[in-house]
Amino acid sequence: MNGRQQRLFILGTSLVPPLAVLAAMVFLWGRLLRWSDVLVFAIMYVICAFGVTTGYHRLLTHGSFKTSQPIRLALTVAGAMSGQGPPITWVAHHRRHHRVADKEGDPHSPHLGDGAGLRGALKNLWHAHLGWQLDPELTSDPMRYCPDLVRERAMRRISAWFLPIVLAGVLLPGLLGLLITGTATGALTGALWGGLVRLFLVNHMAYAVNSICHYFGRRRFATIDESRNVIWLALPSFGEAWHNNHHAFPKSARHGLHWWELDPAGGLILLLERLHLARDVVRVDPRRLALRERGLSLVGEFPVD
């Protein structure tokens, strides 16, 4: 997609899903919400959230683990169904973000806008959450930030077929609803809850990491950006909200660095490894973790993330 198509798509996916949420609320009040709708929504939410967090983010962007080509492609297609952009575009933006996080050039920092006080803060948060995707001058050159993916034929094809894949992500839950209930109503409400409502919620969980997790929360590590950990967002974002952890150790397969930090995406990677479906899983050395938490570092002893 070119810049204009990207903005139109973002506007469409920002306006249509909220209307679907309102329709879903009407259905809920009208007692048309069925157990099948909840099941279809949960299935699609999990598939698409793992596609973004495990596929787009930890696999394609940071190379936190390696896997077979079929699993790599399945995760990438699942990420595309989330509607957050073609994989090559998504990865280019995110790698650029890590290079200049919260500095000039960061595509979605909430700390670079004009204005002061509450109004300025809200304006900057809006930009980091969604507004940056509507910027007509937004560009992150794929050949500069992710030439590895540009050279990969499968990634080019998935990126080119992004819009049909998003549409399939709406039609698939409708088909699931039809198979489960055997009714046209089940198909319609399945597409509504598992397609449009899921699209709305999965995307805004991801957008919240860009905005909320660079503005509110706890800073365990003294990183050079404003990344923060937000505990209440950790589970719905599948572990992405341990964002300060992630900026301290970008290549780590797990963002939840302690046992109590819930990280479903990291858990999936470890499961794949245990099943011998993932390899070269990047872990943080415990000594390095302890030193970083104390604000110290061991220069030369450990590889740089």
CSV table of C-alpha atoms in Angstrom, one decimal:
chain,number,residue,atom,x,y,z
A,1,MET,CA,0.0,0.0,0.0
A,2,ASN,CA,1.1,3.6,-0.7
A,3,GLY,CA,0.8,6.3,1.9
A,4,ARG,CA,-2.7,7.4,0.9
A,5,GLN,CA,-4.0,3.8,0.8
A,6,GLN,CA,-2.4,3.3,4.3
A,7,ARG,CA,-4.2,6.3,5.7
A,8,LEU,CA,-7.6,5.3,4.2
A,9,PHE,CA,-7.2,1.8,5.5
A,10,ILE,CA,-6.3,3.0,9.0
A,11,LEU,CA,-9.3,5.4,8.9
A,12,GLY,CA,-11.6,2.5,7.8
A,13,THR,CA,-10.3,0.1,10.5
A,14,SER,CA,-10.6,2.9,13.1
A,15,LEU,CA,-14.2,3.8,12.2
A,16,VAL,CA,-15.9,0.5,11.2
A,17,PRO,CA,-14.8,-1.6,14.2
A,18,PRO,CA,-16.2,0.9,16.8
A,19,LEU,CA,-19.5,0.7,15.0
A,20,ALA,CA,-19.3,-3.0,15.2
A,21,VAL,CA,-18.6,-2.7,18.9
A,22,LEU,CA,-21.8,-0.7,19.2
A,23,ALA,CA,-23.7,-3.3,17.2
A,24,ALA,CA,-22.3,-6.0,19.4
A,25,MET,CA,-23.5,-4.1,22.5
A,26,VAL,CA,-27.0,-3.9,21.0
A,27,PHE,CA,-26.8,-7.7,20.3
A,28,LEU,CA,-25.7,-8.3,23.8
A,29,TRP,CA,-28.5,-6.3,25.3
A,30,GLY,CA,-30.9,-8.0,22.9
A,31,ARG,CA,-29.6,-11.4,24.2
A,32,LEU,CA,-28.2,-12.3,20.8
A,33,LEU,CA,-24.7,-12.9,22.2
A,34,ARG,CA,-24.1,-16.7,22.2
A,35,TRP,CA,-21.5,-18.9,23.7
A,36,SER,CA,-20.4,-19.6,20.1
A,37,ASP,CA,-19.7,-15.8,19.6
A,38,VAL,CA,-17.5,-15.8,22.7
A,39,LEU,CA,-15.7,-18.9,21.5
A,40,VAL,CA,-15.1,-17.5,18.0
A,41,PHE,CA,-13.9,-14.2,19.4
A,42,ALA,CA,-11.5,-15.9,21.8
A,43,ILE,CA,-10.0,-18.1,19.0
A,44,MET,CA,-9.5,-15.2,16.6
A,45,TYR,CA,-8.1,-12.9,19.3
A,46,VAL,CA,-5.5,-15.5,20.3
A,47,ILE,CA,-4.5,-16.2,16.7
A,48,CYS,CA,-4.1,-12.6,15.7
A,49,ALA,CA,-2.5,-11.5,19.0
A,50,PHE,CA,0.1,-14.3,18.7
A,51,GLY,CA,0.6,-13.3,15.0
A,52,VAL,CA,1.5,-9.8,16.0
A,53,THR,CA,3.4,-10.4,19.2
A,54,THR,CA,5.2,-13.7,18.4
A,55,GLY,CA,5.3,-13.4,14.6
A,56,TYR,CA,5.6,-9.7,13.6
A,57,HIS,CA,7.4,-8.5,16.7
A,58,ARG,CA,9.7,-11.2,18.2
A,59,LEU,CA,10.3,-13.3,15.2
A,60,LEU,CA,10.5,-10.9,12.2
A,61,THR,CA,11.6,-7.7,13.9
A,62,HIS,CA,14.0,-8.9,16.5
A,63,GLY,CA,14.9,-12.4,15.5
A,64,SER,CA,14.3,-13.6,19.1
A,65,PHE,CA,14.1,-17.2,17.8
A,66,LYS,CA,14.1,-19.2,14.6
A,67,THR,CA,11.5,-21.7,13.4
A,68,SER,CA,10.6,-23.6,10.3
A,69,GLN,CA,9.3,-21.8,7.2
A,70,PRO,CA,5.7,-23.1,7.5
A,71,ILE,CA,5.4,-21.8,11.1
A,72,ARG,CA,7.1,-18.6,10.2
A,73,LEU,CA,4.6,-18.0,7.4
A,74,ALA,CA,1.6,-19.0,9.5
A,75,LEU,CA,2.6,-16.5,12.2
A,76,THR,CA,3.1,-13.8,9.6
A,77,VAL,CA,-0.3,-14.4,8.0
A,78,ALA,CA,-1.9,-14.4,11.5
A,79,GLY,CA,-0.2,-11.1,12.1
A,80,ALA,CA,-1.5,-9.7,8.8
A,81,MET,CA,-5.0,-10.7,9.8
A,82,SER,CA,-4.8,-8.4,12.8
A,83,GLY,CA,-4.9,-5.4,10.3
A,84,GLN,CA,-1.9,-3.5,11.7
A,85,GLY,CA,-0.2,-3.3,8.4
A,86,PRO,CA,1.8,-5.5,5.9
A,87,PRO,CA,4.7,-7.3,7.6
A,88,ILE,CA,7.4,-5.4,5.8
A,89,THR,CA,5.9,-2.0,6.6
A,90,TRP,CA,5.2,-3.0,10.3
A,91,VAL,CA,8.8,-4.3,10.8
A,92,ALA,CA,10.3,-1.2,9.1
A,93,HIS,CA,8.4,1.1,11.5
A,94,HIS,CA,9.3,-0.9,14.6
A,95,ARG,CA,13.0,-1.2,13.8
A,96,ARG,CA,13.1,2.5,13.2
A,97,HIS,CA,11.4,3.1,16.5
A,98,HIS,CA,14.0,1.1,18.4
A,99,ARG,CA,16.9,3.0,16.7
A,100,VAL,CA,15.6,6.4,17.9
A,101,ALA,CA,13.1,5.6,20.6
A,102,ASP,CA,11.6,8.8,22.0
A,103,LYS,CA,14.0,10.9,20.0
A,104,GLU,CA,13.6,12.8,16.8
A,105,GLY,CA,12.7,10.4,14.0
A,106,ASP,CA,10.7,8.0,16.2
A,107,PRO,CA,7.4,7.5,14.3
A,108,HIS,CA,5.2,7.1,17.4
A,109,SER,CA,6.8,8.7,20.5
A,110,PRO,CA,4.4,10.5,22.9
A,111,HIS,CA,7.2,12.9,23.9
A,112,LEU,CA,8.1,14.8,20.7
A,113,GLY,CA,5.0,16.8,20.0
A,114,ASP,CA,4.3,20.5,20.7
A,115,GLY,CA,2.2,21.8,23.5
A,116,ALA,CA,2.3,21.7,27.3
A,117,GLY,CA,0.0,20.8,30.1
A,118,LEU,CA,-2.9,18.3,29.9
A,119,ARG,CA,-3.9,19.4,26.4
A,120,GLY,CA,-0.3,18.8,25.1
A,121,ALA,CA,0.0,15.5,26.8
A,122,LEU,CA,-3.3,14.2,25.3
A,123,LYS,CA,-2.3,15.4,21.9
A,124,ASN,CA,1.0,13.6,22.1
A,125,LEU,CA,-0.6,10.4,23.5
A,126,TRP,CA,-3.1,10.5,20.6
A,127,HIS,CA,-0.2,10.8,18.1
A,128,ALA,CA,1.6,7.8,19.7
A,129,HIS,CA,-1.6,5.8,19.8
A,130,LEU,CA,-3.1,6.2,16.4
A,131,GLY,CA,-2.4,9.7,14.9
A,132,TRP,CA,1.1,8.8,13.7
A,133,GLN,CA,-0.4,6.3,11.2
A,134,LEU,CA,-2.5,9.1,9.6
A,135,ASP,CA,0.6,11.3,9.0
A,136,PRO,CA,0.9,11.9,5.2
A,137,GLU,CA,4.7,12.2,5.6
A,138,LEU,CA,5.1,8.9,7.5
A,139,THR,CA,7.7,6.7,5.9
A,140,SER,CA,10.2,4.1,7.1
A,141,ASP,CA,12.2,2.9,4.1
A,142,PRO,CA,12.0,-0.9,4.1
A,143,MET,CA,15.4,-1.2,2.3
A,144,ARG,CA,17.0,0.8,5.1
A,145,TYR,CA,15.3,-0.9,8.1
A,146,CYS,CA,14.4,-4.4,6.9
A,147,PRO,CA,16.3,-5.4,3.7
A,148,ASP,CA,16.2,-9.0,4.9
A,149,LEU,CA,12.4,-9.1,4.6
A,150,VAL,CA,12.4,-7.2,1.4
A,151,ARG,CA,14.6,-9.8,-0.1
A,152,GLU,CA,12.3,-12.6,1.1
A,153,ARG,CA,9.8,-13.5,-1.6
A,154,ALA,CA,7.2,-14.9,0.8
A,155,MET,CA,7.2,-11.7,2.9
A,156,ARG,CA,6.8,-9.6,-0.3
A,157,ARG,CA,3.8,-11.7,-1.3
A,158,ILE,CA,2.1,-11.6,2.1
A,159,SER,CA,2.6,-7.8,2.2
A,160,ALA,CA,1.1,-7.5,-1.3
A,161,TRP,CA,-1.9,-9.6,-0.3
A,162,PHE,CA,-2.4,-7.8,3.0
A,163,LEU,CA,-5.9,-6.5,2.3
A,164,PRO,CA,-7.3,-9.8,1.2
A,165,ILE,CA,-5.8,-11.4,4.3
A,166,VAL,CA,-7.4,-8.8,6.6
A,167,LEU,CA,-10.8,-9.6,4.8
A,168,ALA,CA,-10.2,-13.3,5.3
A,169,GLY,CA,-9.7,-12.5,9.0
A,170,VAL,CA,-13.3,-11.2,9.1
A,171,LEU,CA,-14.8,-13.9,7.0
A,172,LEU,CA,-13.1,-16.8,8.8
A,173,PRO,CA,-14.8,-16.2,12.1
A,174,GLY,CA,-18.1,-16.0,10.2
A,175,LEU,CA,-17.4,-19.4,8.8
A,176,LEU,CA,-16.5,-20.7,12.2
A,177,GLY,CA,-19.8,-19.3,13.6
A,178,LEU,CA,-21.6,-21.1,10.7
A,179,LEU,CA,-19.9,-24.4,11.4
A,180,ILE,CA,-20.6,-24.2,15.1
A,181,THR,CA,-24.2,-23.1,15.0
A,182,GLY,CA,-25.3,-24.1,11.5
A,183,THR,CA,-27.2,-20.9,11.1
A,184,ALA,CA,-26.8,-17.6,9.1
A,185,THR,CA,-27.2,-15.7,12.4
A,186,GLY,CA,-24.3,-17.6,13.9
A,187,ALA,CA,-22.2,-16.7,10.8
A,188,LEU,CA,-23.1,-13.0,11.0
A,189,THR,CA,-22.5,-12.7,14.7
A,190,GLY,CA,-19.3,-14.7,14.4
A,191,ALA,CA,-18.0,-12.3,11.8
A,192,LEU,CA,-19.0,-9.4,14.0
A,193,TRP,CA,-17.4,-10.6,17.3
A,194,GLY,CA,-14.5,-12.6,15.9
A,195,GLY,CA,-13.9,-10.3,13.0
A,196,LEU,CA,-14.7,-6.6,13.6
A,197,VAL,CA,-14.8,-6.5,17.4
A,198,ARG,CA,-11.6,-8.6,17.6
A,199,LEU,CA,-10.0,-6.3,15.0
A,200,PHE,CA,-10.8,-3.3,17.2
A,201,LEU,CA,-9.6,-4.8,20.5
A,202,VAL,CA,-6.4,-6.5,19.2
A,203,ASN,CA,-5.3,-3.3,17.4
A,204,HIS,CA,-5.9,-1.0,20.3
A,205,MET,CA,-4.0,-3.3,22.7
A,206,ALA,CA,-1.0,-2.9,20.4
A,207,TYR,CA,-1.5,0.8,20.0
A,208,ALA,CA,-1.6,1.2,23.7
A,209,VAL,CA,1.9,-0.2,24.0
A,210,ASN,CA,3.1,2.6,21.8
A,211,SER,CA,1.3,5.3,23.8
A,212,ILE,CA,0.6,4.2,27.4
A,213,CYS,CA,3.8,2.1,27.8
A,214,HIS,CA,6.0,5.1,26.9
A,215,TYR,CA,4.2,7.5,29.3
A,216,PHE,CA,2.8,5.6,32.3
A,217,GLY,CA,4.1,2.7,34.4
A,218,ARG,CA,7.3,1.5,36.1
A,219,ARG,CA,10.8,1.9,34.8
A,220,ARG,CA,12.8,-1.1,36.1
A,221,PHE,CA,15.8,-0.5,33.9
A,222,ALA,CA,17.5,2.8,33.1
A,223,THR,CA,17.1,2.7,29.3
A,224,ILE,CA,17.8,5.8,27.1
A,225,ASP,CA,14.1,6.1,26.2
A,226,GLU,CA,10.9,6.5,28.2
A,227,SER,CA,9.7,2.8,27.9
A,228,ARG,CA,7.7,1.5,30.9
A,229,ASN,CA,6.1,-1.6,32.3
A,230,VAL,CA,2.3,-1.5,32.6
A,231,ILE,CA,1.2,-4.6,34.6
A,232,TRP,CA,-2.6,-4.3,33.8
A,233,LEU,CA,-1.9,-4.3,30.1
A,234,ALA,CA,0.4,-7.3,30.1
A,235,LEU,CA,-2.1,-10.1,29.7
A,236,PRO,CA,-4.4,-8.5,27.0
A,237,SER,CA,-1.3,-7.5,25.1
A,238,PHE,CA,0.2,-11.0,25.4
A,239,GLY,CA,3.3,-9.7,27.3
A,240,GLU,CA,4.1,-6.7,25.1
A,241,ALA,CA,3.4,-4.3,28.0
A,242,TRP,CA,6.5,-5.4,29.8
A,243,HIS,CA,7.9,-2.7,27.5
A,244,ASN,CA,10.7,-1.3,29.6
A,245,ASN,CA,12.0,-4.9,29.9
A,246,HIS,CA,11.8,-5.2,26.2
A,247,HIS,CA,13.7,-2.0,25.5
A,248,ALA,CA,16.4,-3.1,28.0
A,249,PHE,CA,16.8,-6.4,26.2
A,250,PRO,CA,15.2,-6.0,22.7
A,251,LYS,CA,16.2,-9.5,21.4
A,252,SER,CA,15.0,-11.4,24.4
A,253,ALA,CA,12.3,-14.0,23.4
A,254,ARG,CA,10.6,-13.3,26.8
A,255,HIS,CA,9.5,-9.8,27.8
A,256,GLY,CA,8.3,-11.0,31.1
A,257,LEU,CA,11.7,-11.5,32.8
A,258,HIS,CA,10.3,-12.9,36.1
A,259,TRP,CA,8.1,-15.8,36.7
A,260,TRP,CA,5.2,-13.6,37.8
A,261,GLU,CA,5.3,-11.4,34.7
A,262,LEU,CA,2.7,-12.9,32.5
A,263,ASP,CA,3.9,-13.2,28.9
A,264,PRO,CA,1.8,-15.5,26.7
A,265,ALA,CA,3.9,-14.7,23.5
A,266,GLY,CA,7.1,-15.7,25.3
A,267,GLY,CA,5.3,-18.8,26.6
A,268,LEU,CA,4.4,-19.8,23.1
A,269,ILE,CA,8.0,-19.5,21.9
A,270,LEU,CA,9.2,-21.7,24.8
A,271,LEU,CA,6.5,-24.2,24.0
A,272,LEU,CA,7.6,-24.3,20.4
A,273,GLU,CA,11.2,-24.8,21.6
A,274,ARG,CA,10.1,-27.7,23.8
A,275,LEU,CA,8.3,-29.3,20.9
A,276,HIS,CA,11.5,-28.8,18.8
A,277,LEU,CA,9.7,-26.4,16.5
A,278,ALA,CA,11.8,-23.4,17.5
A,279,ARG,CA,15.5,-23.0,17.9
A,280,ASP,CA,18.2,-20.4,18.8
A,281,VAL,CA,15.8,-18.8,21.4
A,282,VAL,CA,17.4,-15.7,22.8
A,283,ARG,CA,17.5,-15.6,26.6
A,284,VAL,CA,18.8,-13.0,29.0
A,285,ASP,CA,21.8,-14.1,31.2
A,286,PRO,CA,20.6,-14.0,34.8
A,287,ARG,CA,23.8,-12.2,35.9
A,288,ARG,CA,23.3,-9.5,33.3
A,289,LEU,CA,19.7,-9.2,34.3
A,290,ALA,CA,20.6,-8.7,38.0
A,291,LEU,CA,23.2,-6.1,37.1
A,292,ARG,CA,20.9,-4.1,34.9
A,293,GLU,CA,18.3,-4.1,37.6
A,294,ARG,CA,20.9,-2.5,39.9
A,295,GLY,CA,21.8,0.0,37.2
A,296,LEU,CA,25.2,-1.6,36.4
A,297,SER,CA,26.6,-3.3,33.4
A,298,LEU,CA,29.3,-5.8,32.4
A,299,VAL,CA,31.1,-4.4,29.4
A,300,GLY,CA,32.4,-7.1,27.1
A,301,GLU,CA,31.2,-10.1,29.0
A,302,PHE,CA,27.8,-10.4,27.2
A,303,PRO,CA,26.7,-9.9,23.6
A,304,VAL,CA,24.9,-6.6,22.9
A,305,ASP,CA,21.2,-6.8,22.1
